[in-house]
JSON list of C-alpha atoms in Angstrom, two decimals:
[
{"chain": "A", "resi": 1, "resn": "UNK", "atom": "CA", "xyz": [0.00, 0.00, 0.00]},
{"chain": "A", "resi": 2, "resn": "UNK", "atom": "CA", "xyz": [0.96, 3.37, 0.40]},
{"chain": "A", "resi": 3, "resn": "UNK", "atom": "CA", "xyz": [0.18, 6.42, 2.21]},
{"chain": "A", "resi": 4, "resn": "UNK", "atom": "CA", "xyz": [-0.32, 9.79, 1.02]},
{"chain": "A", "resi": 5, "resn": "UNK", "atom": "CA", "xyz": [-0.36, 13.17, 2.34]},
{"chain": "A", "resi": 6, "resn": "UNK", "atom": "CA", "xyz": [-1.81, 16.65, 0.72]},
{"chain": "A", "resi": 7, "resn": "UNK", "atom": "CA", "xyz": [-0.78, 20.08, 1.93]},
{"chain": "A", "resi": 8, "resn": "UNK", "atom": "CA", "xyz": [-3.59, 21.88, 2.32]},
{"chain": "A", "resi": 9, "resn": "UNK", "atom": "CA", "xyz": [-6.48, 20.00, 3.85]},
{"chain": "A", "resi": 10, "resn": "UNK", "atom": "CA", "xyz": [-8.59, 22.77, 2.65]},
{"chain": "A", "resi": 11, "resn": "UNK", "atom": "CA", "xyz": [-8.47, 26.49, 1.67]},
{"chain": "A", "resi": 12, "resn": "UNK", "atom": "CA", "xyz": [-10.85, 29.21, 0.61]},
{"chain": "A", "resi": 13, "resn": "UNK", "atom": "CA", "xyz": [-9.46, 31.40, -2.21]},
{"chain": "A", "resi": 14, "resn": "UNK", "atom": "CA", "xyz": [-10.37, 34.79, -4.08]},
{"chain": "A", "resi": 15, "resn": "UNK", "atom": "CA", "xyz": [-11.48, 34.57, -7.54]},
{"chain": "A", "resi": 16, "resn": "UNK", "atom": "CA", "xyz": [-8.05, 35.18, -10.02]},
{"chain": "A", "resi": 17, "resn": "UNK", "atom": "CA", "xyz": [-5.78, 33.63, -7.92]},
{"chain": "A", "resi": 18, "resn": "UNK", "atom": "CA", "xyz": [-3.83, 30.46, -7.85]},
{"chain": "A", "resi": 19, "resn": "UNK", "atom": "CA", "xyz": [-3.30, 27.56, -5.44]},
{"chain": "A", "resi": 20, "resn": "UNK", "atom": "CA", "xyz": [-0.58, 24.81, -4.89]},
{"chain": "A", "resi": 21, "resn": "UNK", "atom": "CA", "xyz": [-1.41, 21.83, -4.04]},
{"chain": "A", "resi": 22, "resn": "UNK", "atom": "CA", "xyz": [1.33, 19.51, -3.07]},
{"chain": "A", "resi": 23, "resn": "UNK", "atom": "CA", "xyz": [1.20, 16.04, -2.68]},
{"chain": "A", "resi": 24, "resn": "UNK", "atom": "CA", "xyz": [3.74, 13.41, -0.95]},
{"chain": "A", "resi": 25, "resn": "UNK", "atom": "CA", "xyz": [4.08, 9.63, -0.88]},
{"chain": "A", "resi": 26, "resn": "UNK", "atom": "CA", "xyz": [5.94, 7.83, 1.45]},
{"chain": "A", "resi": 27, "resn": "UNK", "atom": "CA", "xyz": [7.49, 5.43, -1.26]},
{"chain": "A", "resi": 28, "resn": "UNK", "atom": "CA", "xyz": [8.72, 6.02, -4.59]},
{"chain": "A", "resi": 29, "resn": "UNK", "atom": "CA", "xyz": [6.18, 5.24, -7.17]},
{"chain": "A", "resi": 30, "resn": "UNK", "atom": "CA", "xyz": [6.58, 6.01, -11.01]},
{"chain": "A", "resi": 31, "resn": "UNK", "atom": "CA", "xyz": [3.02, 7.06, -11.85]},
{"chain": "A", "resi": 32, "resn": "UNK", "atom": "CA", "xyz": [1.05, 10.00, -10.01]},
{"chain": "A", "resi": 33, "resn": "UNK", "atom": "CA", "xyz": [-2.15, 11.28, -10.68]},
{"chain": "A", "resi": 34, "resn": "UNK", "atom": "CA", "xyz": [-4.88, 14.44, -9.68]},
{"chain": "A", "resi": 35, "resn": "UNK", "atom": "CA", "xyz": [-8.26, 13.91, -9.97]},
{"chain": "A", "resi": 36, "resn": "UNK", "atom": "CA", "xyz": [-11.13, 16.36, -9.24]},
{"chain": "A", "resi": 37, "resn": "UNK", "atom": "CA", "xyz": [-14.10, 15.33, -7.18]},
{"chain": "A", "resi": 38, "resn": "UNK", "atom": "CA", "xyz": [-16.83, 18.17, -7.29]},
{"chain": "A", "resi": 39, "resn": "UNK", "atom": "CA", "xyz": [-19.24, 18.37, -4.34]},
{"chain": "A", "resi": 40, "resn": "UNK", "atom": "CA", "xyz": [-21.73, 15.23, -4.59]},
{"chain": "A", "resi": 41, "resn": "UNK", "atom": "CA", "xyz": [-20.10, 14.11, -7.72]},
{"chain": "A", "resi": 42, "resn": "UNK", "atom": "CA", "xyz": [-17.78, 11.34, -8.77]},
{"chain": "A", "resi": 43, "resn": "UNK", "atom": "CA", "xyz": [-13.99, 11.59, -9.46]},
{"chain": "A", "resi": 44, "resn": "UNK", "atom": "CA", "xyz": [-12.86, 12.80, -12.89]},
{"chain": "A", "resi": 45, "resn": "UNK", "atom": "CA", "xyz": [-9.11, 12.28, -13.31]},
{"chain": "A", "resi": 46, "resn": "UNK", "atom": "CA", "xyz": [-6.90, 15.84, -14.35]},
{"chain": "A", "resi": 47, "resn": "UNK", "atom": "CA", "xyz": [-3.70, 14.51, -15.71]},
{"chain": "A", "resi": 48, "resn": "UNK", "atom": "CA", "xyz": [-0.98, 11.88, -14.94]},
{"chain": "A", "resi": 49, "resn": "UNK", "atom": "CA", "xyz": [2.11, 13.43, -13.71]},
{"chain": "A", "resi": 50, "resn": "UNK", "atom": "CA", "xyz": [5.24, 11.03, -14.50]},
{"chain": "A", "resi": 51, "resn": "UNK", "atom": "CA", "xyz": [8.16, 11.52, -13.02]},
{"chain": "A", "resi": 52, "resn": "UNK", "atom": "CA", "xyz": [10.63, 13.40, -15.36]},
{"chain": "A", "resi": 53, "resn": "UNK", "atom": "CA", "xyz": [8.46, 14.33, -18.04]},
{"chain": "A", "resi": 54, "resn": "UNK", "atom": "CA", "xyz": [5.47, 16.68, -18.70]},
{"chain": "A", "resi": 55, "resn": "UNK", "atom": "CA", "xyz": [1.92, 15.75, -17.24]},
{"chain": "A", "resi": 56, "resn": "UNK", "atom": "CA", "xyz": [-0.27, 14.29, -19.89]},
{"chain": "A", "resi": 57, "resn": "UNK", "atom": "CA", "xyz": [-3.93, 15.73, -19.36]},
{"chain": "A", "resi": 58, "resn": "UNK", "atom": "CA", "xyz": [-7.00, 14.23, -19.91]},
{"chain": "A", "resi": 59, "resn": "UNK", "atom": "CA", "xyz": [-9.81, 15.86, -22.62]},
{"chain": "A", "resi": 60, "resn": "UNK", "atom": "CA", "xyz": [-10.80, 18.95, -21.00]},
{"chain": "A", "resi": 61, "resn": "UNK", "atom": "CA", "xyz": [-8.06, 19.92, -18.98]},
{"chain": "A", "resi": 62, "resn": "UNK", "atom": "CA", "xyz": [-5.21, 22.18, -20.07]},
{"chain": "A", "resi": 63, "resn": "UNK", "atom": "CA", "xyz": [-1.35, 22.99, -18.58]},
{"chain": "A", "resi": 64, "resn": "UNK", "atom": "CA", "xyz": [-2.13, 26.49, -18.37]},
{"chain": "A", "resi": 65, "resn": "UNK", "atom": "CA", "xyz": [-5.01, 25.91, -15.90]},
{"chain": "A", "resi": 66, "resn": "UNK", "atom": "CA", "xyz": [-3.49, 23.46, -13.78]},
{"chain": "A", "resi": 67, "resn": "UNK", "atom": "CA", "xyz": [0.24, 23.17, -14.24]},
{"chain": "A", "resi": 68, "resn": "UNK", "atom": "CA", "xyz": [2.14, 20.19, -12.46]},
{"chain": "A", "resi": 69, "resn": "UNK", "atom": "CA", "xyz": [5.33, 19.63, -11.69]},
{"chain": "A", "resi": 70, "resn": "UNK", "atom": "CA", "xyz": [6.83, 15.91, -10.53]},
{"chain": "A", "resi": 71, "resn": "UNK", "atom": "CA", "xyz": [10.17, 17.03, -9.27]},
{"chain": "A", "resi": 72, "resn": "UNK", "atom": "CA", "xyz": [10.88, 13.47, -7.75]},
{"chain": "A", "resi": 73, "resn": "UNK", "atom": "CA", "xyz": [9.69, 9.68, -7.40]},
{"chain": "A", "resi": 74, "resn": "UNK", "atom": "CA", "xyz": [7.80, 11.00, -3.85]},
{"chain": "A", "resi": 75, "resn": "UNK", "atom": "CA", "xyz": [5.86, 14.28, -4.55]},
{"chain": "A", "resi": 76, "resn": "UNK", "atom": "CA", "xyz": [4.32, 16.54, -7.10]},
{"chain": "A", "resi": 77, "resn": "UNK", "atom": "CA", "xyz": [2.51, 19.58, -6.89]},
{"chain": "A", "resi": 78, "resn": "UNK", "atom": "CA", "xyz": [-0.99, 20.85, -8.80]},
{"chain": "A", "resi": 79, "resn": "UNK", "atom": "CA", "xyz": [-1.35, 24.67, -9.55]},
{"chain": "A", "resi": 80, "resn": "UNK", "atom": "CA", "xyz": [-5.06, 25.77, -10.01]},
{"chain": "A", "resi": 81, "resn": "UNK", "atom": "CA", "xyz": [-4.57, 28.89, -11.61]},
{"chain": "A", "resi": 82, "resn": "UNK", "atom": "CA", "xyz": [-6.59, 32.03, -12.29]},
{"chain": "A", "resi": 83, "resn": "UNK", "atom": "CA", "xyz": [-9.49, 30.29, -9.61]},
{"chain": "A", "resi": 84, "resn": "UNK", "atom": "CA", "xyz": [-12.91, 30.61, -10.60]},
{"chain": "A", "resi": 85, "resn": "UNK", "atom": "CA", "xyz": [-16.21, 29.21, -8.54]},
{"chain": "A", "resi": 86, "resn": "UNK", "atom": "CA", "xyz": [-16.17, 26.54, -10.93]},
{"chain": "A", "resi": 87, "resn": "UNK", "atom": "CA", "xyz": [-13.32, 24.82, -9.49]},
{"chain": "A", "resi": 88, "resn": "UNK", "atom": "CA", "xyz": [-14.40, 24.93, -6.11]},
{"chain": "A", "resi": 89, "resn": "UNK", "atom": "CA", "xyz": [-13.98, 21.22, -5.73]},
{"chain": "A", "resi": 90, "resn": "UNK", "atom": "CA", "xyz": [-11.79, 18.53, -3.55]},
{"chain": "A", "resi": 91, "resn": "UNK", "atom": "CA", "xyz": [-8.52, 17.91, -5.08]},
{"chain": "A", "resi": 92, "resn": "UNK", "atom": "CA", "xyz": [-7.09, 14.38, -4.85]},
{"chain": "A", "resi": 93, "resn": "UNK", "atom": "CA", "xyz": [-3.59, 12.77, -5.57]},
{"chain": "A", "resi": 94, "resn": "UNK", "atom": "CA", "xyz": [-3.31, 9.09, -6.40]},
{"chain": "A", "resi": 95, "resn": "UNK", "atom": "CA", "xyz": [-0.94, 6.38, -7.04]},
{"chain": "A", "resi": 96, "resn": "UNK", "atom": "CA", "xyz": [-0.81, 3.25, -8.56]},
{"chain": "A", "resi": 97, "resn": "UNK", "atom": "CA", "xyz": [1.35, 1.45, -5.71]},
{"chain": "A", "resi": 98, "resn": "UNK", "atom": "CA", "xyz": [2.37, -2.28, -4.98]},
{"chain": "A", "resi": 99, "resn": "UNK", "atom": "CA", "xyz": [3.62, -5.30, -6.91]},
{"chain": "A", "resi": 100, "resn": "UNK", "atom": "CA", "xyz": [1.93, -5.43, -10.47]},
{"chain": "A", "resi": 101, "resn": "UNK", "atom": "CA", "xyz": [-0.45, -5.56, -11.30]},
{"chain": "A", "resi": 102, "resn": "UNK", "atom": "CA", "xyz": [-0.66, -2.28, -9.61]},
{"chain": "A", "resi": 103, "resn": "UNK", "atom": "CA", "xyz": [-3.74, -0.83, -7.15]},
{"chain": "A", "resi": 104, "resn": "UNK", "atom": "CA", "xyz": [-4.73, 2.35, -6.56]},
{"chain": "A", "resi": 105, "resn": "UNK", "atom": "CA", "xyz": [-4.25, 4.39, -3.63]},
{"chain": "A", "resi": 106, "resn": "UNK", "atom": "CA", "xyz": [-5.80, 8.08, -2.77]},
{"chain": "A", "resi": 107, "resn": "UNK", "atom": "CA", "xyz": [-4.47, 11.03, -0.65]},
{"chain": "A", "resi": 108, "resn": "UNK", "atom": "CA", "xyz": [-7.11, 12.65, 1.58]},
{"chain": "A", "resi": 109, "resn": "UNK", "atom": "CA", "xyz": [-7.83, 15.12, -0.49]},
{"chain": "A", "resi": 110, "resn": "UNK", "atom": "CA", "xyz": [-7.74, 19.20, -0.75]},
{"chain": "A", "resi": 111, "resn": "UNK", "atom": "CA", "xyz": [-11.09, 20.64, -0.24]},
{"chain": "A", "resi": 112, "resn": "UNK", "atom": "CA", "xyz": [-11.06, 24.22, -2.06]},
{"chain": "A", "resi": 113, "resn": "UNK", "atom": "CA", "xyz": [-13.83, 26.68, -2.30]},
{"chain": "A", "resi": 114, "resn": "UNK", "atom": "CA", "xyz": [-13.39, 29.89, -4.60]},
{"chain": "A", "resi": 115, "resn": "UNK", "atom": "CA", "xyz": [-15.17, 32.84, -4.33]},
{"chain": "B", "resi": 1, "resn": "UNK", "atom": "CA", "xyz": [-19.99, 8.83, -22.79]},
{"chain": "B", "resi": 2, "resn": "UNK", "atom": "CA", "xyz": [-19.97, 7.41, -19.83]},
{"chain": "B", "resi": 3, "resn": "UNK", "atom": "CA", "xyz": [-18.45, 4.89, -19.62]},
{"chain": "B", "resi": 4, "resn": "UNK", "atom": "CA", "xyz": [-18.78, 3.20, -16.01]},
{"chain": "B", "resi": 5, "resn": "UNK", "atom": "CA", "xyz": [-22.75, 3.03, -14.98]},
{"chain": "B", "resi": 6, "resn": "UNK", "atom": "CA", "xyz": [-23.54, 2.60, -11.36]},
{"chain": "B", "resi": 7, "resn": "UNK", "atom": "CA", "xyz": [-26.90, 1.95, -9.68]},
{"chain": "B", "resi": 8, "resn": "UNK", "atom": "CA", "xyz": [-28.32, 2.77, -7.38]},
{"chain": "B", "resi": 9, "resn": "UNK", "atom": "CA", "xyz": [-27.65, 6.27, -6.35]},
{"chain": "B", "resi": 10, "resn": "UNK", "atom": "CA", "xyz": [-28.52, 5.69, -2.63]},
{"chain": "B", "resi": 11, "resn": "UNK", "atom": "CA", "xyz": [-29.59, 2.88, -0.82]},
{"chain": "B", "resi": 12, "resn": "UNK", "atom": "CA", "xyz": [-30.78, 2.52, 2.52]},
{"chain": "B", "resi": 13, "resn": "UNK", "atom": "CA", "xyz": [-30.55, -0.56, 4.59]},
{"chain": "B", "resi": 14, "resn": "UNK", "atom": "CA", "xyz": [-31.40, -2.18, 7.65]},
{"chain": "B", "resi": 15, "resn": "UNK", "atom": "CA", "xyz": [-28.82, -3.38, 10.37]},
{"chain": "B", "resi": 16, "resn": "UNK", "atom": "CA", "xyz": [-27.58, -6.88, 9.42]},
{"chain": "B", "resi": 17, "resn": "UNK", "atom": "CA", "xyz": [-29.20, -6.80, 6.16]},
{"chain": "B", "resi": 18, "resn": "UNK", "atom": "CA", "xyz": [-27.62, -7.06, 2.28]},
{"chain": "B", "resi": 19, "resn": "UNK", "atom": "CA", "xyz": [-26.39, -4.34, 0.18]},
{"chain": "B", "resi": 20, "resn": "UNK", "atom": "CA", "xyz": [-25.93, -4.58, -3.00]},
{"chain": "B", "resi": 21, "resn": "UNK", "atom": "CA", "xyz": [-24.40, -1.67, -5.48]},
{"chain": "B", "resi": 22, "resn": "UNK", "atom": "CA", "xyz": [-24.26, -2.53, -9.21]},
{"chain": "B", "resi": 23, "resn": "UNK", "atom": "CA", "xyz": [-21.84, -1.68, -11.90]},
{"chain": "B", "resi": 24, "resn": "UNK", "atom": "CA", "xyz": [-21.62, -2.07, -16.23]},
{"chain": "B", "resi": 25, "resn": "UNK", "atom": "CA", "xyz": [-18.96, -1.04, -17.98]},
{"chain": "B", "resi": 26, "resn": "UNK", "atom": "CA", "xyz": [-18.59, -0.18, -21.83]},
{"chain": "B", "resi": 27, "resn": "UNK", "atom": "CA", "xyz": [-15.16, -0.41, -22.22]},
{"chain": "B", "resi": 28, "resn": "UNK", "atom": "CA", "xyz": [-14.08, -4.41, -22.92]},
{"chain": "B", "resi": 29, "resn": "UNK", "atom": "CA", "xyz": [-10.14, -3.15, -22.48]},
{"chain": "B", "resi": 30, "resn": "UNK", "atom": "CA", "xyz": [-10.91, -2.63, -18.94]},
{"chain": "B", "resi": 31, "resn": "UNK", "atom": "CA", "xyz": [-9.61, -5.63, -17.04]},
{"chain": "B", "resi": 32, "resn": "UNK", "atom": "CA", "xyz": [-9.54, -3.91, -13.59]},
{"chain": "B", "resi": 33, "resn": "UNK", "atom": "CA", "xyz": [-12.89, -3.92, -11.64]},
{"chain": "B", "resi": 34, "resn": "UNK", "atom": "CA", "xyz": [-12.13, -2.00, -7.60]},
{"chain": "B", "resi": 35, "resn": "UNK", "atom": "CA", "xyz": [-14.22, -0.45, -5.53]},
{"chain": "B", "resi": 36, "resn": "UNK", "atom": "CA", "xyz": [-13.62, 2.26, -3.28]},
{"chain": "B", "resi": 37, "resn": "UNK", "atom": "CA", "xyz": [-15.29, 3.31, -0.13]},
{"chain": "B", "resi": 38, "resn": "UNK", "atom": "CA", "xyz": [-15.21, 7.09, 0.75]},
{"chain": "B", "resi": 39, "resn": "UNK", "atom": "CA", "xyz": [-16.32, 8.95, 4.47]},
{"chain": "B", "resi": 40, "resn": "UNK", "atom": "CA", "xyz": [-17.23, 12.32, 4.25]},
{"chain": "B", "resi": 41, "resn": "UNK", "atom": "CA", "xyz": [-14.10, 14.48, 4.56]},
{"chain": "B", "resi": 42, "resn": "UNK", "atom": "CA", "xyz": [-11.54, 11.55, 3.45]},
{"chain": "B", "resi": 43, "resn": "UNK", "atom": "CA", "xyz": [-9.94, 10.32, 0.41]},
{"chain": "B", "resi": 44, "resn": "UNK", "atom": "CA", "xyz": [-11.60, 6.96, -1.00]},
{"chain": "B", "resi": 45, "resn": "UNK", "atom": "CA", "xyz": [-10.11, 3.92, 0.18]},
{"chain": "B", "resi": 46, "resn": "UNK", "atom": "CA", "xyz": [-9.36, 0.92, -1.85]},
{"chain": "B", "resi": 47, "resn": "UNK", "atom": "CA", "xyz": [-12.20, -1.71, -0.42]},
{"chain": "B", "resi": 48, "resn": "UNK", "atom": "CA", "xyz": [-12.14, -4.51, -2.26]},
{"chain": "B", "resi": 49, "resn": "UNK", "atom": "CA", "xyz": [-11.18, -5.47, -6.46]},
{"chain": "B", "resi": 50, "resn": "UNK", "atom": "CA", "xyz": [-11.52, -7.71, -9.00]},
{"chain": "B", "resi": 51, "resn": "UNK", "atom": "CA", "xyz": [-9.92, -8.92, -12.20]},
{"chain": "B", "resi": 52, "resn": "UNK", "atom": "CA", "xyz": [-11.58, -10.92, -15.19]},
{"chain": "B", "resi": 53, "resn": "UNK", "atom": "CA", "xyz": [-10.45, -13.98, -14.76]},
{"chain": "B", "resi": 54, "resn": "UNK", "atom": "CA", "xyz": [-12.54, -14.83, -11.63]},
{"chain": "B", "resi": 55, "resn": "UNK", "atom": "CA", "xyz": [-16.29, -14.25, -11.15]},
{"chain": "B", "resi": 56, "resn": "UNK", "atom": "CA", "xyz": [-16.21, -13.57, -7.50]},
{"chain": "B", "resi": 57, "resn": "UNK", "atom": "CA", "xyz": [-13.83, -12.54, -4.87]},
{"chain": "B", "resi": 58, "resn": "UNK", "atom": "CA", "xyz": [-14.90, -12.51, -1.22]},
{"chain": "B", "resi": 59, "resn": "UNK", "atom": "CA", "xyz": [-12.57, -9.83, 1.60]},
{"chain": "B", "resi": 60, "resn": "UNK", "atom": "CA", "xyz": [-14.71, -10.47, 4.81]},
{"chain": "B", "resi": 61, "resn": "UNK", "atom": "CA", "xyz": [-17.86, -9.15, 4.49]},
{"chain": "B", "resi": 62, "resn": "UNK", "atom": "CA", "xyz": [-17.12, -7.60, 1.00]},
{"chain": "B", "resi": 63, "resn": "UNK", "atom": "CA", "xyz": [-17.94, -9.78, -2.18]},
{"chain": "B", "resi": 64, "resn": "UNK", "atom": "CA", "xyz": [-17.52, -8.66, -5.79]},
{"chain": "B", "resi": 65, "resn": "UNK", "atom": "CA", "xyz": [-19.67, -10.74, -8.37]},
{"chain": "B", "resi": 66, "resn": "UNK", "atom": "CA", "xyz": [-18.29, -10.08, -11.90]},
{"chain": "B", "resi": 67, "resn": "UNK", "atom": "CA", "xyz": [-19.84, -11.40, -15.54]},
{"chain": "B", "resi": 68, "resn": "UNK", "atom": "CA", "xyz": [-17.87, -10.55, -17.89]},
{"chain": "B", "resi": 69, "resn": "UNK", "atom": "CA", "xyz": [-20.23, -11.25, -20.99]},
{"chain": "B", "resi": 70, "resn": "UNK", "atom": "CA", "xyz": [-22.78, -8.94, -19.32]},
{"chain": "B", "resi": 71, "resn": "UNK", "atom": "CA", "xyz": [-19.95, -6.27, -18.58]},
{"chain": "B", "resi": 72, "resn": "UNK", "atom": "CA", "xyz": [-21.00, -6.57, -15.42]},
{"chain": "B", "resi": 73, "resn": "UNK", "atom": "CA", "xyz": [-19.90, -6.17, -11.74]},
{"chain": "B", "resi": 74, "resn": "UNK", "atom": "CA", "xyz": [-21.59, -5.38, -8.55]},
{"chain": "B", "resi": 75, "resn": "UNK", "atom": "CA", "xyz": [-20.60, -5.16, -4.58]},
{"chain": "B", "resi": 76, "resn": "UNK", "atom": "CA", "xyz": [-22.66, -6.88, -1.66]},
{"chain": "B", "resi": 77, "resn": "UNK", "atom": "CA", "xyz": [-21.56, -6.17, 1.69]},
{"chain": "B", "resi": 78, "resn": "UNK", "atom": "CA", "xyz": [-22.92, -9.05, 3.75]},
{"chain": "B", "resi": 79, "resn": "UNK", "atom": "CA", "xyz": [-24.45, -7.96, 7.73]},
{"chain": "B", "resi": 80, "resn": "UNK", "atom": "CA", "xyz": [-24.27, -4.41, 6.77]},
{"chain": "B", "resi": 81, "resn": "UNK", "atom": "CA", "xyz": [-23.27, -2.07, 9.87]},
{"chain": "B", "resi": 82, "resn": "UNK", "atom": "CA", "xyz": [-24.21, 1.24, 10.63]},
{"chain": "B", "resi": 83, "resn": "UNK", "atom": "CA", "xyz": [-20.08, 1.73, 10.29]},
{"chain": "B", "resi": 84, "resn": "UNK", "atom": "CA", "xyz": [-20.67, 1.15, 6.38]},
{"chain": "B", "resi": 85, "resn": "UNK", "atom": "CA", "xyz": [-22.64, 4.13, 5.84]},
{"chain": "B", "resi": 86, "resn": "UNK", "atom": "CA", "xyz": [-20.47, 5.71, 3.25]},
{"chain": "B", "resi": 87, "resn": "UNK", "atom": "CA", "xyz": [-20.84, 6.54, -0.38]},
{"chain": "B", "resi": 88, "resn": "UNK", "atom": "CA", "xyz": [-19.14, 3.68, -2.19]},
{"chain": "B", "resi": 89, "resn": "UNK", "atom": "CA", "xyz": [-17.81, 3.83, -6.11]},
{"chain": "B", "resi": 90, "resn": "UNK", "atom": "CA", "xyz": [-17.22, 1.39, -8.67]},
{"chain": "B", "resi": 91, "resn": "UNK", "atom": "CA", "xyz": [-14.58, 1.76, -11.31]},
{"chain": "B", "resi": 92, "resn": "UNK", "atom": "CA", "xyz": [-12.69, 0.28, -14.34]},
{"chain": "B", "resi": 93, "resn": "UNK", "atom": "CA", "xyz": [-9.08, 0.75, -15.53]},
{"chain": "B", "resi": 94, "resn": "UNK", "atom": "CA", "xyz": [-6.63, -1.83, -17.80]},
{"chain": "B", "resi": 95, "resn": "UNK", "atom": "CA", "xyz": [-4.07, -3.55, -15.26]},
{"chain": "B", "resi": 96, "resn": "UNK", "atom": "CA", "xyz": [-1.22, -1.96, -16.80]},
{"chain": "B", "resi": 97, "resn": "UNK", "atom": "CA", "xyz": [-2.63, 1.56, -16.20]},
{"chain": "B", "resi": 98, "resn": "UNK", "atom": "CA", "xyz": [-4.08, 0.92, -12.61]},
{"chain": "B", "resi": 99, "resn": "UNK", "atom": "CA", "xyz": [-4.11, 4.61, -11.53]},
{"chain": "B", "resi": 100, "resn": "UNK", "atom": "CA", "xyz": [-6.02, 5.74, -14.80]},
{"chain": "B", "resi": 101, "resn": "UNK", "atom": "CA", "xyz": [-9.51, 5.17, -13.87]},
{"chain": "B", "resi": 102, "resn": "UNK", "atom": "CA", "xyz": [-12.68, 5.72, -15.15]},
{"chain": "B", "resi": 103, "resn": "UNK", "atom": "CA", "xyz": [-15.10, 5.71, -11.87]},
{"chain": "B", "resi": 104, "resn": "UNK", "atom": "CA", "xyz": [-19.26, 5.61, -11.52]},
{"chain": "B", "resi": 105, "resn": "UNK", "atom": "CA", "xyz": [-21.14, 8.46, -10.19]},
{"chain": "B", "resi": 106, "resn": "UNK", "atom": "CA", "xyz": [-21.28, 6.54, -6.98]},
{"chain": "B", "resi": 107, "resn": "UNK", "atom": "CA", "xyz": [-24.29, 5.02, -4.25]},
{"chain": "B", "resi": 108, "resn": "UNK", "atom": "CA", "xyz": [-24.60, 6.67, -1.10]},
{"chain": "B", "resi": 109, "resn": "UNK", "atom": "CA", "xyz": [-25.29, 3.92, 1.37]},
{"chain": "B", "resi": 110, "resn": "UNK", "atom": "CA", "xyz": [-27.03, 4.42, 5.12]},
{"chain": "B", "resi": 111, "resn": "UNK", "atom": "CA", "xyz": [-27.37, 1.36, 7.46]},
{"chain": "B", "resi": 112, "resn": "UNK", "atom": "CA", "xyz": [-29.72, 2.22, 9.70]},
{"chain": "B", "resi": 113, "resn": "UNK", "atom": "CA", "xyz": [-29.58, 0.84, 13.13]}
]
């Protein structure tokens, strides 16, 4: 298994800014991922962030909106930039961690509310 | 297009009694059936998964049933406890891309005492 921690637990941000999100994982893994969990809704992933090489990003989500960096096998960081109430959502990291075939594992998430 | 249908969208249950949360999938490439359990406030938590070559897989309490020529799964929790009230999700990935999931919209469950 694995565990993960996210820095912050929650914030409440002003419209036009940006927040960080940073994630950690207590063992190396090669594959990291953000997903985006709106209030009620179901998880919807953001981009896979490999270590050493840019995020890919699923339809619908662009680099210039939420830019990640994977500086090492242990943590990576999400920018949401330029915040609208629209992303007012919980923010979660994920890994695929273990022995293959590989399971999933989820950080506790970063609950953020814009306004 | 979704592509991972879950039903129902909330269930409630009596103490001790079955629940039972169903699952399709669309995509046949998917050979990676978990399910995760989420508390308000958390992260959701690997409970229990499944891959295509069984049809059933039994953690405690926790069974996954799985037909793959119906594209079809679903999760019964067996003596359901108040402590299971939680909103529960299916979802569907290829073993070689484990963290790339597709998930359902998920069923919020309430055992009532």
């Amino acid at each position: 298994s694995a565990v993960i921690s996210q820095k912050p637990s929650r914030d409440i941000c002003q419209r036009g800014t940006s927040l960080t999100i940073q994630c950690q994982v207590d063992s190396q893994v090669t594959m990291m991922f953000w997903y985006r969990q709106q209030p009620g809704q179901s998880l919807t992933l953001i981009a896979t962030a490999n270590q050493g090489s840019e995020a890919t990003y699923e339809s619908g989500f662009v680099i210039d909106k939420f830019p990640i960096s994977r500086p090492n096998l242990t943590f990576s960081t999400l920018t949401v930039s330029n915040m609208s109430p629209e992303d007012s959502s919980i923010y979660l990291c994920s890994v695929e961690a273990g022995t293959a075939p590989y399971e999933q594992y989820f950080g506790p998430g970063t609950r953020l509310t814009v306004t | 297009q979704q592509q991972v249908k879950q039903s129902p969208q909330s269930l409630i249950v009596q103490k001790g009694g079955i629940s039972i949360i169903n699952c399709a999938y669309e995509n046949t490439a998917f050979d990676y059936f978990p399910w995760y359990q989420q508390f308000p406030g958390k992260g959701p938590a690997l409970l229990i998964a499944i891959r295509p070559d069984v049809s059933e897989k039994k953690e405690g309490r926790f069974t996954i049933s799985f037909n793959k020529s119906a594209k079809q799964f679903s999760l019964h929790i067996m003596d359901s406890q108040p402590g299971d009230s939680a909103t529960y999700f299916c979802a569907a990935s290829s073993r070689t891309n484990a963290g790339k999931s597709t998930f359902g919209d998920g069923t919020t469950l309430t055992v009532k005492p």
